[in-house]
Amino acid sequence: MTETSPAISTHHRICPLCEACCGLEIQVSEGRVTRVRGHDEDVLSRGYICPKGAALKDLHEDPDRLRQPLIKRNGQFEPATWEEAYAEIELRLQAVQARHGRTSVAAVAGNPSAHKIGLMLYYPRLLKALGTRNIFSAATLDQMPRHVVSGLLYGHWMSVPVPDIAHTDWLLVLGANPVASNGSMWTVPDFRGKAKALQARGGRLIVIDPRRSETAALADEHHFIRPGADTFLLLGMLHTVFEQGLVRPGAAADWIDGLDSVRKAVQPFPPHAVAARCGIPAETIVRLATELATTPRAVLYGRIGTCTQDFGSLSTWLIDLLNLLTGHLDQIGGALFPKAAAFAANTVGAGGRGRGVALGRYASRVSAAPEVMGELPIACLAEEIDTPGEQAVRALITIATNPVLSAPNGERLSKALGQLDFMVSLDIYLNETTRHADVILPAPSPLEDLHYDVPFPQLSWRNHARYSAPVFSRPAGQPAEWESLLRLAAIAQGAQGPQDSAVLDEQLFADELKRLPPDLADAARTASGHLKGPDRLLDLALRLGPYQLDLAQVQAAPGGLDLGELQPRLPELLRTADGRIPLAPAVLLQDLQRAHAALAEAPPDFMLIGRRDVRSNNSWMHNLPILAKGPQRCTLLVHPEDARRLGLSEGGQARLSRSGQPDTALQVPVQLSAAMMPGVVSLPHGWGHDHAGTRLSLASERPGVNLNALLDEQRRDPLSGNSVLSGVAVTLTPAESMIRRSS
Ligand SMILES: Nc1nc2c(c(=O)[nH]1)N[C@H]1C(S)=C(S)[C@@H](COP(=O)(O)OP(=O)(O)OC[C@H]3O[C@@H](n4cnc5c(=O)[nH]c(N)nc54)[C@H](O)[C@@H]3O)O[C@H]1N2
Ligand SMILES: Nc1nc2c(c(=O)[nH]1)N[C@H]1C(S)=C(S)[C@@H](COP(=O)(O)OP(=O)(O)OC[C@H]3O[C@@H](n4cnc5c(=O)[nH]c(N)nc54)[C@H](O)[C@@H]3O)O[C@H]1N2
Ligand code: SF4
Ligand SMILES: [Mo]
């Protein structure tokens, strides 16, 4: 913190609202935020900020943000003290455990938990204490295919290659819109600025998307693709690479196995055979493959559009194979693996080999969906609750998640939550999901919390280590989230009565040290022992990390420590058991049969895709005045030709349902957009704030509709368990017909 004048202080805070992780400069006067702007000295983001960053002030001040625990009594939430709340949880959670066993309790964690160090570091403690297999998270609505492929190919879920945007001359983006989303599984603040720099040095940006997105508008080249068909495009490209003798694995050549299997596997997919399926001409497919292979610094990047589809794991695998086989993996200007200063499993130990990963060690009870990364698909949560049986889920803990809006078929989940014996939520709002809880524990405002990003330095465009101290102190009595998690963990383990979170934290630290060799543990106890909470675990992780830093060093650099440009990391990065990269894992080859069977599928009349808006964030930032103002954002984008054919007009209402499921119908305002691929319509997710019993006064004024109410929770990428959220067949009619039919 710096004192600018006696009344004004300036603080530096990493923005916790999206994966760009911008460094912000927050000015405070008389206990209030008076200005938020980008921090010019931040080593990662260099002054960049988006409208959401500025909304941290509104979030901090939002009168609807919960500041006291709530306990539901006779169907009504009543304010309670923290000890009353914990006592209620103890009574009721332990009763469920005693009666129905440990599996009867489920836990779900959501997106914001990735942005809270307290949640990242202490949630595993809670899961261990719960001892349940019913663990779910938003990862299966998002990036699970990415983890599967990283695990299988490189031996760790979090070994994710990211485009070296600082040096590449050719960047192909599939299914991502970083100009609006600010990047994902790739921490890249100011993507627009970096893309413009790429173009200024003569490079090219190419976008593949069923909508001419904000990123496509910036690109040198954009191609529409039939939603869900990336796998076919990528297979056609890979076929070309083999066919034209362009296979040159470069840096990775010494470590790969299974090249012939890949060659054989792509044979049925020449460009002319996949062109109609993906909607991209064969010549274009061949040209893109050739450009990728012959441009010395080139890279493919795929994200949510390539993950949340029927072939999510296949698409992600093919993206990596294309980068690798054209010599761009682990190469400057290609796709590089970041080297994080702390918490990265792929920096631990000697490197070069490791334990690898296992998939499907167990399966979900009802659908037999395989476990991945210790989780089950979140789309299975509702059925695990509402399908009777000895092993049914009867109690639930939610941490920073709103699956009633964020997951497919939230209606079913909402009903299922109503059937639970007990539910507790650690959250900041009384919203569509937490309204079902029996106890809500409020998290502090992000400005009252210290921060260090745990996952994102493992995904960043440049290596760095940055720390934020709290801007404000927590209100009296308000625990940090990690303290709440320690209390919940103690309860889950059967503790009775009030517990001291400081004592619980000592136990946790002692357990952490037990995992180290005795000499290292002694050194760590001496070095980090004076700290507590996440600071202590962070100090330990920095010391054990590849740069051998410590917390004090990172804290002393207000803009963070710049740890340099990304560098090649093979073979040290590998953690597969044999130290090799298996190009053709059996499970992926097998999954390819599914794509083969779907090659001839004709497109339905209309397909639905999602979209993100700069002023929105999944389901939970619609209550902040600075973001909520302006035009309605929950609109259905329809191509003007499609609209004319259907009798829809700008500003009119459309009736939208999943094809064959008229009861899923939503009524939505139409917005004409020539940026849509004909036959594809787009609706953003995270809306539908019209449930009774929430406390979201501003959001409920313009609730929008819930896209996920249309989606089928049973439709998943089988290997990763990731939900299919894009490319769903829909039926579209003017809303008048809805009125006529019902009258
Ligand atoms: N159709 C469709 N659906 C999608 C997507 C899509 O593209 N299309 N995207 C998916 C993706 S990528 C994701 S990540 C998921 C997100 O889905 P979720 O993980 O469920 O996250 P959000 O909907 O963002 O809800 C966040 C919750 O965290 C709470 N919260 C906010 N800040 C804090 C905090 O500091 N502490 C605590 N304890 N709680 C906090 C909010 O009040 C809210 O309840 O949505 C998915 N759903
Ligand atoms: N402003 C804002 N920022 C966000 C979020 C937010 O809600 N709002 N959410 C955050 C989260 S949780 C995440 S995971 C990231 C996601 O970040 P991104 O991955 O960049 O996600 P989107 O912006 O949804 O962009 C996905 C693009 O894929 C396209 N698409 C849809 N289906 C297909 C398909 O089948 N194939 C291809 N090739 N393209 C397809 C869509 O038209 C869209 O343009 O954004 C994060 N940042
Ligand atoms: S892009 Fe916006 S929301 Fe994302 S970290 Fe930066 S300021 Fe925050
Ligand atoms: Mo996400």
Short mmCIF file of N, CA and C and ligand atoms in Angstrom, two decimals, residues 19 111 138 141-143 184 303-304 612 618, ligand 4:
data_model
loop_
_atom_site.label_atom_id
_atom_site.label_comp_id
_atom_site.label_asym_id
_atom_site.label_seq_id
_atom_site.Cartn_x
_atom_site.Cartn_y
_atom_site.Cartn_z
N GLU A 19 -9.77 -15.05 -15.90
CA GLU A 19 -8.46 -15.70 -15.99
C GLU A 19 -7.34 -14.78 -16.46
N ASN A 111 -16.63 -21.88 -10.41
CA ASN A 111 -15.60 -21.09 -11.07
C ASN A 111 -14.84 -20.11 -10.16
N ALA A 138 -17.37 -27.15 -11.67
CA ALA A 138 -17.65 -26.52 -12.96
C ALA A 138 -16.66 -26.96 -14.03
N LEU A 141 -18.17 -28.43 -16.92
CA LEU A 141 -18.97 -27.54 -17.78
C LEU A 141 -18.02 -26.73 -18.64
N ASP A 142 -16.75 -27.07 -18.60
CA ASP A 142 -15.77 -26.12 -19.08
C ASP A 142 -14.59 -26.84 -19.75
N GLN A 143 -13.54 -27.11 -18.98
CA GLN A 143 -12.26 -27.50 -19.59
C GLN A 143 -11.83 -28.92 -19.32
N SER A 184 -8.96 -17.96 -21.73
CA SER A 184 -9.27 -19.04 -20.81
C SER A 184 -8.35 -20.22 -21.06
N ARG A 303 -10.60 -23.44 -27.34
CA ARG A 303 -11.08 -23.28 -25.97
C ARG A 303 -12.55 -23.69 -25.85
N ILE A 304 -13.34 -22.92 -25.14
CA ILE A 304 -14.60 -23.47 -24.65
C ILE A 304 -15.48 -24.06 -25.76
N ARG A 612 -20.33 -14.90 -24.82
CA ARG A 612 -19.99 -14.13 -23.62
C ARG A 612 -19.94 -12.66 -23.95
N ASN A 618 -20.50 -15.30 -16.39
CA ASN A 618 -21.31 -16.48 -16.09
C ASN A 618 -22.62 -16.05 -15.45
MO MO B 4 -15.32 -21.40 -17.17
#
